[in-house]
Amino acid sequence: MLIDADLGGPNLHTFLGMRESDVDLGHFFTNQVTDLRDVAVPTPFSGLTLVRGTENVLFTANLNYYKKLKLIRHIKAFESKRVIIDIGTGAAYNCIDFFLLSNPGVLVINPEPTSIENAYYFLKSCIIRLLKMYINHFQLQNLVKVVSEQIQDTSRSIYSFLSEVISRDRHHADLLFRGLKRFRPCLIVNKARTTKDMLLGPSMVNVVQKYLVIDLEFLGSIPTDENVSVSLQDMTPYVRQNPDSEVTRAIASIAGKLEIRRTPAAEIR
Amino acid sequence: MTMRIKKTEEMNFYEILNVPPSASQQSIEQAYTVGKNAFEEDSLAHYGLVNQEERERTLRRIEEAFKTLSTPRKRRRYDVKILRIKSEADEDAYFRTTTEKLVIEDTDTGSRAAFWSRLKRLFKS
């Protein structure tokens, strides 16, 4: 099942060649449909259903906390083992929480400074959010202030933040650190052109391990291909039109790695 | 398990290359190539996360680590050195909060006495 949780700009249906639909996430959020499964519509592809994003983006892009929790609760209750959630860009709480809910969360970047910078901002935000969740869960009141300061002071590194947590409460810092180690996001480098672009993924894994104290798993690079744009204009999935291309092989290899990857999901509260 | 958060300058050569101490020469070379690519000036991998000074320092550490670990004689000497440092660091593990716990002889005497008492019991039965 695909869920288009890019709440500010849903367009997954376009990639699948689907135009109108009677139901979408908007119906679910406004309680016109009570069960998320009833919003899932069949796609032209066997075995694949889609929960469409709503056209009323002004409403969903600023989704309130309770509606987000409702969506998360319904997603977690799905019997389907394979749910793919497409989230938007940026480090809004909605994006971060859907990312943390996923097992694994997959970051897709382009080999460009802007994209890499955003990826690091996003990962840092996820780490702080995750720590905040654990702190709330274990009711570590003495650490709440440290986290609030970190959220306000973006110039501080994760290292200095964790060091401060350790100095204040070593026992619980150990607990938080173990929780953090369970967060193992994945990385895909899209639109790779040069050898240097191909080396970017492993290099970022190396940098993240040293500076963000988490393990990032590199799934692979997808080479750039002008035909992607052609497929989009035809509103047909690229892999259907180009089953033997390098891009399709790269995607198949990444899908294979995801299939065998199993780690405990982060708990969303 | 104790918590282990280290700055890059506090990491040993294996940690800086992100390989286990049992790593083969080939793994060390591969790790060096990846590390060097990551922290070179024109690499995008550190963009937005690592400042210039940190990047240069980390790259120097990677070069230093490779020079040592890629030469068997130097590596052997380094291994002996880090094993010693590690045992000293363990003495300072953070959970050791009082000096009383360092009185190992008392513990040994206690365990030795318990051992003999168990042995006596065994022979009696």
Short mmCIF file of C-alpha atoms in Angstrom, two decimals, chain A residues 38-167:
data_model
loop_
_atom_site.label_atom_id
_atom_site.label_comp_id
_atom_site.label_asym_id
_atom_site.label_seq_id
_atom_site.Cartn_x
_atom_site.Cartn_y
_atom_site.Cartn_z
CA ASP A 38 -11.73 2.68 3.12
CA VAL A 39 -9.72 5.53 1.61
CA ALA A 40 -7.30 3.14 -0.11
CA VAL A 41 -8.16 2.91 -3.80
CA PRO A 42 -6.96 0.28 -6.28
CA THR A 43 -4.23 1.34 -8.70
CA PRO A 44 -3.63 0.10 -12.26
CA PHE A 45 -1.02 -2.22 -10.73
CA SER A 46 -1.95 -5.58 -9.27
CA GLY A 47 -1.61 -5.83 -5.49
CA LEU A 48 -1.01 -2.13 -5.01
CA THR A 49 -3.47 0.28 -3.39
CA LEU A 50 -3.09 4.00 -2.85
CA VAL A 51 -4.23 6.37 -0.15
CA ARG A 52 -4.31 9.63 -2.05
CA GLY A 53 -3.37 12.96 -0.57
CA THR A 54 -6.09 15.55 -0.56
CA GLU A 55 -6.37 18.51 -2.92
CA ASN A 56 -7.31 20.66 0.06
CA VAL A 57 -3.63 21.15 0.90
CA LEU A 58 -4.09 24.27 3.02
CA PHE A 59 -5.99 22.15 5.53
CA THR A 60 -3.76 19.07 5.54
CA ALA A 61 -0.40 20.84 5.28
CA ASN A 62 -1.12 22.35 8.70
CA LEU A 63 -2.49 19.18 10.20
CA ASN A 64 -3.13 19.33 13.92
CA TYR A 65 -1.53 16.98 16.39
CA TYR A 66 -4.58 14.83 17.07
CA LYS A 67 -5.34 14.24 13.41
CA LYS A 68 -1.74 13.23 12.86
CA LEU A 69 -1.96 10.76 15.76
CA LYS A 70 -5.19 9.39 14.30
CA LEU A 71 -3.45 8.75 10.97
CA ILE A 72 -0.47 7.14 12.69
CA ARG A 73 -2.76 4.91 14.76
CA HIS A 74 -4.56 3.70 11.64
CA ILE A 75 -1.32 3.08 9.75
CA LYS A 76 0.05 1.03 12.63
CA ALA A 77 -3.12 -1.07 12.70
CA PHE A 78 -2.73 -2.13 9.07
CA GLU A 79 -2.43 -5.82 8.47
CA SER A 80 -0.48 -5.20 5.28
CA LYS A 81 3.21 -5.78 5.86
CA ARG A 82 4.32 -3.40 3.16
CA VAL A 83 3.21 0.17 3.59
CA ILE A 84 5.16 2.88 1.81
CA ILE A 85 4.61 6.41 3.11
CA ASP A 86 5.70 9.22 0.83
CA ILE A 87 6.45 12.29 2.94
CA GLY A 88 7.20 15.82 1.87
CA THR A 89 10.40 17.79 2.21
CA GLY A 90 11.34 19.90 5.21
CA ALA A 91 11.68 19.18 8.90
CA ALA A 92 8.11 19.92 10.04
CA TYR A 93 6.96 17.70 12.92
CA ASN A 94 4.54 15.93 10.59
CA CYS A 95 7.34 14.88 8.23
CA ILE A 96 9.65 13.85 11.07
CA ASP A 97 7.01 11.76 12.83
CA PHE A 98 6.03 9.87 9.70
CA PHE A 99 9.73 9.26 9.01
CA LEU A 100 10.32 7.95 12.52
CA LEU A 101 7.24 5.76 12.25
CA SER A 102 8.68 4.01 9.21
CA ASN A 103 10.90 1.00 9.44
CA PRO A 104 13.15 2.04 7.90
CA GLY A 105 12.87 5.72 7.05
CA VAL A 106 14.53 6.28 3.68
CA LEU A 107 16.10 9.61 2.73
CA VAL A 108 16.37 10.29 -0.99
CA ILE A 109 18.86 13.01 -1.90
CA ASN A 110 20.33 14.50 -5.04
CA PRO A 111 24.10 15.00 -5.30
CA GLU A 112 23.76 18.74 -4.74
CA PRO A 113 24.80 20.90 -1.74
CA THR A 114 21.25 22.12 -1.08
CA SER A 115 19.86 18.60 -0.95
CA ILE A 116 22.70 17.33 1.29
CA GLU A 117 22.35 20.29 3.64
CA ASN A 118 18.61 19.64 3.96
CA ALA A 119 19.24 15.94 4.62
CA TYR A 120 21.55 16.79 7.53
CA TYR A 121 19.07 19.32 8.97
CA PHE A 122 16.39 16.69 8.72
CA LEU A 123 18.46 13.97 10.41
CA LYS A 124 19.45 16.34 13.22
CA SER A 125 15.79 17.24 13.74
CA CYS A 126 14.84 13.53 13.81
CA ILE A 127 17.49 12.84 16.44
CA ILE A 128 16.26 15.66 18.69
CA ARG A 129 12.64 14.64 18.18
CA LEU A 130 13.46 11.03 19.01
CA LEU A 131 15.35 12.01 22.16
CA LYS A 132 12.45 14.23 23.18
CA MET A 133 10.05 11.30 22.76
CA TYR A 134 12.20 9.05 24.93
CA ILE A 135 12.56 11.80 27.54
CA ASN A 136 8.79 12.23 27.68
CA HIS A 137 8.27 8.47 27.74
CA PHE A 138 10.64 7.94 30.68
CA GLN A 139 9.49 11.22 32.27
CA LEU A 140 13.02 12.59 32.66
CA GLN A 141 12.01 16.07 33.75
CA ASN A 142 15.59 17.20 34.41
CA LEU A 143 16.43 16.65 30.74
CA VAL A 144 13.43 18.42 29.23
CA LYS A 145 15.15 21.81 29.57
CA VAL A 146 18.30 20.55 27.83
CA VAL A 147 16.24 19.36 24.86
CA SER A 148 14.30 22.62 24.69
CA GLU A 149 17.58 24.55 24.60
CA GLN A 150 18.89 22.32 21.83
CA ILE A 151 15.79 22.93 19.76
CA GLN A 152 16.26 26.68 20.09
CA ASP A 153 20.04 26.67 19.57
CA THR A 154 20.54 25.05 16.19
CA SER A 155 24.27 25.90 16.14
CA ARG A 156 25.00 23.25 18.76
CA SER A 157 26.24 19.90 17.53
CA ILE A 158 24.52 16.67 18.47
CA TYR A 159 27.77 15.68 20.17
CA SER A 160 27.78 18.70 22.50
CA PHE A 161 24.09 18.15 23.20
CA LEU A 162 24.59 14.49 24.13
CA SER A 163 27.64 15.39 26.20
CA GLU A 164 25.53 17.77 28.22
CA VAL A 165 22.86 15.14 28.71
CA ILE A 166 25.55 12.72 29.94
CA SER A 167 26.93 15.30 32.38
#
